[in-house]
Coordinates of C-alpha atoms and ligand atoms in Angstrom, one line a residue:
M30 CA -12.9 -26.0 13.0
A31 CA -15.2 -23.1 12.6
I32 CA -13.7 -19.9 11.3
N33 CA -14.5 -16.8 13.3
L34 CA -14.4 -13.8 11.1
E35 CA -15.5 -11.3 13.7
L36 CA -13.0 -8.5 14.1
P37 CA -11.3 -8.2 17.5
E38 CA -13.1 -5.5 19.7
K39 CA -9.9 -3.7 20.3
L40 CA -9.7 -2.7 16.7
N41 CA -13.3 -1.2 16.6
S42 CA -12.1 2.2 17.5
T43 CA -9.5 2.1 14.6
V44 CA -12.2 1.3 12.1
E45 CA -14.6 3.9 13.5
R46 CA -12.0 6.6 13.6
A47 CA -10.9 5.9 10.0
R48 CA -14.5 5.7 8.8
L49 CA -15.3 9.1 10.2
A50 CA -12.1 10.6 8.7
A51 CA -12.9 9.1 5.3
E52 CA -16.5 10.4 5.3
H53 CA -16.0 13.8 6.9
I54 CA -12.5 14.8 6.0
F55 CA -11.6 13.0 2.8
R56 CA -14.8 12.8 0.8
P57 CA -15.6 16.6 1.0
V58 CA -12.1 17.5 -0.4
S59 CA -11.6 14.6 -2.7
R60 CA -12.3 16.4 -5.9
K61 CA -10.6 19.6 -4.7
Y62 CA -7.2 17.8 -4.4
D63 CA -7.8 15.8 -7.6
K64 CA -7.8 19.2 -9.3
A65 CA -5.1 20.8 -7.2
E66 CA -2.4 18.2 -8.0
H67 CA 0.7 18.5 -5.8
E68 CA -0.9 20.9 -3.3
Y69 CA -0.5 19.6 0.2
P70 CA -3.8 18.8 1.8
T71 CA -3.6 20.6 5.2
E72 CA -6.8 18.9 6.3
L73 CA -4.6 15.8 6.9
D74 CA -2.4 17.4 9.6
E75 CA -4.6 16.3 12.5
L76 CA -4.8 12.7 11.0
G77 CA -1.0 12.6 11.0
K78 CA -0.9 13.2 14.7
I79 CA -3.4 10.4 15.2
A80 CA -1.4 8.1 13.0
K81 CA 1.7 8.7 15.1
E82 CA -0.2 8.0 18.3
A83 CA -1.8 4.8 16.9
R84 CA 1.7 3.6 16.1
G85 CA 2.5 3.9 19.8
G86 CA -0.6 1.8 20.5
D87 CA 0.6 -0.9 18.1
K88 CA 3.7 -1.6 20.1
T89 CA 1.6 -2.8 22.9
A90 CA -0.9 -4.8 20.9
D91 CA -0.6 -8.4 22.0
S92 CA 3.1 -7.9 22.6
D93 CA 3.1 -8.6 26.4
G94 CA 5.0 -11.8 25.8
A95 CA 2.1 -14.0 26.9
D96 CA 0.8 -16.8 24.6
H97 CA -2.6 -15.6 23.4
G98 CA -2.8 -18.4 20.8
T99 CA -3.4 -16.0 17.9
V100 CA -2.3 -12.4 17.6
N101 CA -4.2 -9.6 16.1
G102 CA -1.8 -6.7 15.9
A103 CA -0.2 -4.0 13.8
N104 CA -0.9 -5.6 10.4
L105 CA -4.5 -6.3 11.0
R106 CA -4.9 -2.7 12.3
S107 CA -3.1 -1.3 9.2
V108 CA -5.3 -3.2 6.7
L109 CA -8.5 -2.0 8.5
N110 CA -7.2 1.5 8.6
A111 CA -6.3 1.5 4.9
R112 CA -9.6 -0.1 3.9
E113 CA -11.7 2.5 5.7
L114 CA -9.6 5.5 4.6
S115 CA -9.4 4.4 1.0
W116 CA -13.2 4.3 0.9
G117 CA -12.9 8.1 1.3
D118 CA -9.9 8.7 -1.0
V119 CA -6.9 6.7 -2.0
G120 CA -4.6 9.6 -2.8
L121 CA -5.4 11.4 0.5
M122 CA -4.9 8.1 2.4
L123 CA -1.4 7.9 0.9
S124 CA -0.7 11.5 1.9
I125 CA -1.4 11.1 5.6
P126 CA 1.7 12.1 7.5
Y127 CA 3.6 9.5 9.5
Q128 CA 2.1 6.4 7.8
G129 CA 4.2 6.2 4.6
L130 CA 5.3 3.0 2.9
G131 CA 8.7 3.5 4.4
N132 CA 7.1 3.4 7.9
A133 CA 5.8 -0.1 7.0
A134 CA 9.3 -1.1 5.9
I135 CA 10.8 0.1 9.2
A136 CA 8.1 -1.8 11.1
A137 CA 8.9 -4.9 9.0
V138 CA 12.7 -5.1 9.3
A139 CA 14.1 -2.6 11.9
N140 CA 15.6 -3.9 15.1
D141 CA 14.3 -2.8 18.5
E142 CA 16.8 0.1 18.8
Q143 CA 15.9 1.4 15.3
L144 CA 12.1 1.0 16.0
E145 CA 12.6 3.3 19.0
R146 CA 14.8 5.8 17.1
F147 CA 12.5 6.0 14.0
A148 CA 9.2 5.9 16.0
D149 CA 8.3 9.4 15.1
V150 CA 9.5 9.7 11.5
W151 CA 7.4 10.0 8.3
A152 CA 9.1 7.8 5.8
A153 CA 8.6 7.4 2.1
M154 CA 9.9 4.2 0.3
A155 CA 12.4 4.5 -2.6
I156 CA 13.1 1.3 -4.6
T157 CA 12.3 2.1 -8.2
E158 CA 15.0 3.6 -10.4
P159 CA 15.1 5.0 -14.0
A160 CA 16.4 1.6 -15.2
F161 CA 14.0 -0.7 -13.5
G162 CA 10.6 -1.1 -11.7
S163 CA 9.5 -4.6 -11.4
D164 CA 13.0 -6.2 -11.3
S165 CA 14.0 -4.9 -7.9
A166 CA 17.2 -7.1 -7.9
A167 CA 18.5 -4.6 -10.5
V168 CA 19.1 -1.8 -7.9
A169 CA 22.0 0.4 -9.1
T170 CA 22.0 3.0 -6.3
T171 CA 25.1 2.4 -4.2
A172 CA 25.9 2.6 -0.5
V173 CA 29.6 2.6 0.4
L174 CA 30.8 2.3 4.0
D175 CA 33.1 5.2 4.9
G176 CA 34.1 5.4 8.5
D177 CA 30.9 5.5 10.6
D178 CA 28.7 6.4 7.6
Y179 CA 27.4 4.9 4.4
V180 CA 27.7 7.2 1.4
I181 CA 24.7 6.8 -0.9
N182 CA 24.6 7.7 -4.7
G183 CA 21.8 7.2 -7.1
E184 CA 18.4 8.3 -8.4
K185 CA 15.0 7.0 -7.3
I186 CA 11.8 7.7 -9.2
F187 CA 8.1 7.5 -8.4
V188 CA 8.6 7.9 -4.7
T189 CA 5.2 8.3 -3.1
A190 CA 5.3 11.1 -0.5
G191 CA 8.8 11.8 -1.6
S192 CA 8.5 15.6 -1.3
R193 CA 6.5 15.6 1.9
A194 CA 7.9 12.9 4.1
D195 CA 10.8 13.8 6.4
H196 CA 12.7 10.5 5.8
V197 CA 13.0 8.0 3.0
V198 CA 13.8 4.3 3.1
V199 CA 16.2 3.7 0.2
W200 CA 17.2 0.5 -1.4
A201 CA 20.9 0.5 -2.3
T202 CA 23.5 -2.1 -3.1
L203 CA 26.7 -2.6 -1.0
D204 CA 28.3 -4.4 -3.9
K205 CA 26.7 -4.7 -7.3
S206 CA 29.0 -7.6 -8.3
V207 CA 27.4 -9.8 -5.5
G208 CA 23.9 -9.4 -6.8
R209 CA 20.7 -9.3 -4.8
A210 CA 22.2 -10.4 -1.5
A211 CA 24.0 -7.0 -1.3
I212 CA 20.8 -5.0 -1.6
K213 CA 20.0 -3.3 1.7
S214 CA 17.6 -0.6 2.9
F215 CA 18.7 2.6 4.6
V216 CA 16.7 5.2 6.5
V217 CA 17.8 8.5 5.2
P218 CA 16.6 11.9 6.6
M219 CA 15.4 14.0 3.7
A220 CA 17.3 17.0 5.3
T221 CA 20.6 15.2 4.6
D222 CA 23.2 17.1 2.4
G223 CA 23.1 15.6 -1.1
V224 CA 19.4 14.5 -1.0
T225 CA 17.2 16.5 -3.4
V226 CA 13.7 16.3 -4.8
A227 CA 14.3 16.7 -8.5
R228 CA 10.7 16.9 -9.7
L229 CA 7.1 15.8 -9.1
E230 CA 5.2 13.6 -11.6
H231 CA 1.9 14.4 -13.2
K232 CA -0.3 11.4 -13.1
L233 CA -3.5 9.7 -14.2
G234 CA -4.9 9.3 -10.7
I235 CA -4.2 9.7 -7.0
K236 CA -3.3 13.3 -7.9
S237 CA -3.4 14.4 -4.3
S238 CA -0.5 12.1 -3.5
D239 CA 2.9 13.5 -4.4
T240 CA 5.1 11.3 -6.5
A241 CA 8.8 12.5 -6.6
V242 CA 12.1 11.9 -8.2
V243 CA 14.7 11.9 -5.4
R244 CA 18.4 12.2 -6.0
F245 CA 21.2 11.0 -3.7
E246 CA 24.6 12.6 -4.3
N247 CA 27.2 11.6 -1.8
A248 CA 24.5 11.5 0.9
R249 CA 25.9 10.4 4.2
V250 CA 23.9 8.4 6.7
R251 CA 24.9 6.8 10.0
A252 CA 25.9 3.2 9.5
D253 CA 23.3 2.0 12.0
N254 CA 20.6 3.5 9.7
L255 CA 20.9 0.3 7.6
L256 CA 17.8 -1.8 8.4
G257 CA 18.4 -5.4 9.3
S258 CA 21.8 -7.0 9.0
P259 CA 24.8 -5.4 7.1
E260 CA 26.1 -8.9 6.3
I261 CA 25.9 -10.0 2.7
N262 CA 24.6 -13.5 2.8
V263 CA 24.5 -14.9 -0.7
K264 CA 22.5 -18.0 0.4
K265 CA 19.7 -15.9 1.9
G266 CA 19.4 -13.6 -1.2
F267 CA 17.6 -10.4 -0.5
G268 CA 15.0 -11.9 1.8
G269 CA 15.6 -9.2 4.3
V270 CA 14.5 -6.2 2.2
M271 CA 11.8 -8.2 0.4
Q272 CA 10.2 -8.9 3.7
T273 CA 8.9 -5.4 3.5
F274 CA 6.5 -6.5 0.8
D275 CA 4.9 -9.1 3.1
N276 CA 3.6 -6.2 5.2
T277 CA 2.9 -3.6 2.5
R278 CA 1.1 -5.7 -0.1
P279 CA -1.8 -6.6 2.1
V280 CA -2.1 -2.9 3.0
V281 CA -2.3 -2.0 -0.8
A282 CA -4.8 -4.9 -1.2
A283 CA -6.9 -3.3 1.7
M284 CA -6.8 0.0 -0.1
A285 CA -8.3 -1.7 -3.1
V286 CA -10.9 -3.3 -1.0
G287 CA -11.9 0.1 0.5
L288 CA -12.1 1.8 -2.9
G289 CA -13.9 -1.2 -4.3
R290 CA -16.5 -0.9 -1.6
A291 CA -17.1 2.8 -2.4
A292 CA -17.8 1.9 -6.1
L293 CA -19.9 -1.1 -5.3
E294 CA -22.1 1.0 -2.9
E295 CA -22.6 3.5 -5.7
V296 CA -23.5 0.9 -8.3
R297 CA -26.0 -0.7 -5.9
R298 CA -27.6 2.7 -5.4
I299 CA -27.8 3.3 -9.2
L300 CA -29.3 -0.2 -9.8
E301 CA -31.8 0.2 -7.0
E302 CA -32.8 3.7 -8.2
A303 CA -33.3 2.2 -11.7
G304 CA -35.7 -0.4 -10.2
H305 CA -33.3 -3.4 -10.5
E306 CA -33.6 -5.6 -7.4
I307 CA -30.4 -7.5 -6.4
D308 CA -31.7 -10.9 -5.4
Y309 CA -29.1 -13.1 -3.8
D310 CA -31.6 -16.1 -3.7
R311 CA -31.9 -16.3 -7.5
P312 CA -29.1 -17.3 -9.9
A313 CA -27.2 -14.2 -11.1
A314 CA -27.7 -15.3 -14.7
A315 CA -31.4 -15.2 -14.3
Q316 CA -31.4 -11.5 -13.3
H317 CA -30.8 -8.2 -15.1
A318 CA -27.4 -8.2 -16.8
A319 CA -26.1 -5.3 -14.7
V320 CA -27.3 -7.0 -11.5
A321 CA -25.5 -10.2 -12.6
D322 CA -22.3 -8.1 -13.1
F323 CA -22.8 -6.6 -9.7
I324 CA -23.1 -9.9 -7.9
R325 CA -20.1 -11.3 -9.6
L326 CA -18.0 -8.3 -8.8
E327 CA -19.2 -8.2 -5.2
S328 CA -18.1 -11.9 -4.8
D329 CA -14.7 -11.0 -6.2
W330 CA -14.5 -8.1 -3.8
E331 CA -15.5 -10.4 -0.8
A332 CA -12.7 -12.9 -1.9
S333 CA -10.2 -10.0 -2.0
W334 CA -11.0 -9.0 1.6
M335 CA -10.8 -12.6 2.8
L336 CA -7.3 -13.0 1.2
T337 CA -6.2 -9.6 2.7
L338 CA -7.3 -10.6 6.2
R339 CA -5.5 -13.9 5.9
A340 CA -2.3 -12.3 4.7
A341 CA -2.3 -9.6 7.5
W342 CA -3.2 -12.2 10.1
M343 CA -0.3 -14.4 9.1
A344 CA 2.1 -11.5 9.3
D345 CA 0.8 -10.6 12.8
N346 CA 1.3 -14.3 13.7
K347 CA 4.9 -14.4 12.3
Q348 CA 3.9 -17.0 9.7
P349 CA 5.6 -16.7 6.3
N350 CA 3.0 -15.0 4.1
S351 CA 4.7 -13.9 0.9
T352 CA 2.4 -16.1 -1.2
E353 CA -0.7 -14.9 0.6
A354 CA 0.4 -11.3 0.5
S355 CA 0.8 -11.5 -3.3
M356 CA -2.5 -13.4 -3.7
S357 CA -4.3 -10.6 -1.8
K358 CA -2.6 -7.9 -3.8
A359 CA -3.3 -9.7 -7.2
K360 CA -6.9 -10.4 -6.5
A361 CA -7.7 -7.0 -4.9
G362 CA -5.8 -5.0 -7.5
R363 CA -7.6 -6.8 -10.4
T364 CA -11.0 -6.6 -8.7
V365 CA -10.8 -2.9 -7.9
T366 CA -10.1 -1.9 -11.5
D367 CA -12.9 -4.2 -12.6
V368 CA -15.3 -2.8 -10.1
T369 CA -14.6 0.9 -10.7
N370 CA -14.6 0.6 -14.5
K371 CA -17.9 -1.3 -14.4
A372 CA -19.2 1.5 -12.1
V373 CA -18.4 4.1 -14.8
E374 CA -20.1 1.8 -17.4
I375 CA -23.3 1.3 -15.4
G376 CA -23.3 4.9 -14.2
A377 CA -23.0 6.0 -17.8
T378 CA -23.3 9.9 -17.9
A379 CA -23.1 9.9 -14.1
G380 CA -20.1 7.6 -14.4
F381 CA -18.3 9.8 -16.9
S382 CA -19.1 13.1 -15.3
E383 CA -17.0 15.1 -12.8
T384 CA -20.2 15.9 -10.8
Q385 CA -19.6 12.5 -9.2
L386 CA -16.5 10.6 -8.1
L387 CA -17.0 7.4 -10.3
E388 CA -14.6 8.6 -13.0
K389 CA -12.0 9.6 -10.5
W390 CA -12.2 6.3 -8.7
A391 CA -11.6 4.5 -12.0
R392 CA -8.5 6.6 -12.5
D393 CA -7.3 6.1 -8.9
S394 CA -7.9 2.4 -8.9
K395 CA -5.3 1.5 -11.5
I396 CA -2.3 2.3 -9.3
L397 CA -3.4 -0.4 -6.8
D398 CA -2.7 -2.9 -9.5
I399 CA 0.7 -1.4 -10.3
F400 CA 2.8 -0.3 -7.2
E401 CA 4.2 -2.7 -4.7
G402 CA 4.5 -5.1 -7.6
T403 CA 2.2 -5.2 -10.7
Q404 CA -0.5 -7.8 -11.4
Q405 CA 2.0 -9.8 -13.5
I406 CA 4.7 -9.8 -10.8
Q407 CA 2.2 -11.0 -8.1
Q408 CA 1.2 -13.8 -10.4
L409 CA 4.8 -14.7 -11.1
I410 CA 5.5 -14.9 -7.4
I411 CA 2.5 -17.0 -6.7
A412 CA 3.3 -19.3 -9.6
R413 CA 6.9 -19.8 -8.3
R414 CA 5.7 -20.6 -4.8
V415 CA 3.0 -23.0 -5.9
L416 CA 5.2 -24.8 -8.4
G417 CA 8.3 -24.8 -6.2
K418 CA 10.3 -22.9 -8.8
S419 CA 13.1 -20.4 -8.2
S420 CA 13.3 -16.9 -9.7
A421 CA 15.9 -18.3 -12.1
D422 CA 13.5 -21.1 -13.2
L423 CA 10.5 -18.9 -13.8
R424 CA 10.9 -15.2 -14.9
Ligands
FAD10 C1 1.9 6.6 -8.7 C2 3.0 5.7 -8.5 C3 3.5 5.6 -7.2 C4 4.6 4.8 -7.0 N1 5.2 4.8 -5.7 C5 6.4 4.1 -5.5 C6 7.1 4.2 -4.3 O1 6.6 4.9 -3.3 N2 8.3 3.7 -4.2 C7 8.9 3.0 -5.2 O2 9.9 2.5 -5.1 N3 8.2 2.8 -6.4 C8 7.0 3.4 -6.6 N4 6.3 3.2 -7.8 C9 6.9 2.5 -8.8 C10 6.2 1.1 -9.1 O3 6.4 0.3 -8.0 C11 6.6 0.6 -10.4 O4 6.0 1.4 -11.4 C12 6.2 -0.8 -10.6 O5 7.0 -1.7 -9.8 C13 6.4 -1.3 -12.0 O6 7.6 -0.9 -12.5 P1 7.7 -0.2 -14.0 O7 6.8 0.9 -14.0 O8 9.2 0.1 -14.2 O9 7.3 -1.3 -15.0 P2 8.1 -2.5 -15.6 O10 8.8 -3.2 -14.6 O11 8.9 -1.9 -16.7 O12 7.0 -3.4 -16.2 C14 6.3 -3.1 -17.4 C15 5.2 -4.1 -17.6 O13 5.9 -5.4 -17.8 C16 5.4 -6.4 -16.9 N5 6.4 -7.2 -16.4 C17 7.6 -6.8 -15.9 N6 8.4 -7.9 -15.6 C18 7.6 -9.0 -15.9 C19 7.8 -10.4 -15.8 N7 9.0 -10.9 -15.4 N8 6.8 -11.2 -16.3 C20 5.7 -10.7 -16.8 N9 5.4 -9.4 -16.9 C21 6.4 -8.6 -16.4 C22 4.8 -5.5 -15.7 O14 3.8 -6.2 -15.0 C23 4.3 -4.3 -16.5 O15 3.0 -4.6 -16.9 C24 5.2 4.0 -8.0 C25 4.6 4.1 -9.3 C26 3.5 4.9 -9.5 C27 3.0 4.9 -10.9

């Protein structure tokens, strides 16, 4: 069967709109907010409104109940949007109101009533704690049912958009003694009593994105703000909350593809200006060494995009995609750091200078291989799936 890689026409406007925003809104202020760490980019307010409206559109995308064979919906739209915007600036992309990582979590696991109720929120995602990052089964933040509310206590670190979003999706345990099956996610309004932003982090890259420490001290949320089922099903483990990653990892992969394309375009320009032709009809090894590097990196980049499309398409079509989501994230995260660092190398003085964006892109790229699961964690997940091993067998 032939594979049709043409994108559905209904998504053309998403791509076009994001491309224009990346070029005309993000790029002109990219360096400004790299320097002005923690300052809110007001240029994004308008994009926030558009993101909200687009979410309304997603609800109707191929959801009329008819059998269309294949579905191209919210996940494909998200990866295209992320790819285009990240070509402009990854930190600014992460700062757009109303499309936080918590929004993706809500989209992945909320029931219909919650989807409706949280349709207009801007939600950050809080999993990581001072005592763990990769080992998300080690959640120590607690949620205790008290009447009609859960009472949440704990500290979350490195929360992207944690000081700007109006809500946060928090992972907390209902009962630490039960292990991972008791870990649930809760939508918590930031305005809740007992929720405080303790500090903001200073970082290597994506400086325009705020990264916060958020504390929960007897913070009360409605019991029906728990996403998914409150039941502790030891057999199921914490599949419910982990499902979030099936949607968010392809989006991070798409961000890497977008940034990678920006760097590849710049490398191509530098090579051509230096008189080095990129000839796809000749073996790479028979060409200038920098051209050979470019061809290799471009093919890695293409593979990253193919894996990302596949993972998003599977999510839209309700196919289990954990392996593919990790594959896309692992490949794209690794590739974007390779591409941006090679761009600095080939750009030499232009690569190292702040007069251009190459050095910034090299700094920004690294996070895409860290958050939503590091390179090593993605490889571990893929290995478990491919070898049929459990998380206890292979750690
Ligand atoms: C800018 C930024 C934004 C972030 N945003 C968010 C956010 O919005 N929400 C949120 O919850 N978190 C966020 N994080 C946290 C991020 O998800 C974690 O940093 C990441 O999961 C890694 O955790 P860690 O830093 O504790 O590293 P660790 O888990 O301590 O890992 C350290 C090293 O050991 C490796 N390693 C760990 N376990 C294994 C293993 N079993 N096998 C092989 N290697 C292993 C890791 O790959 C890594 O190289 C953010 C982090 C940063 C830097």
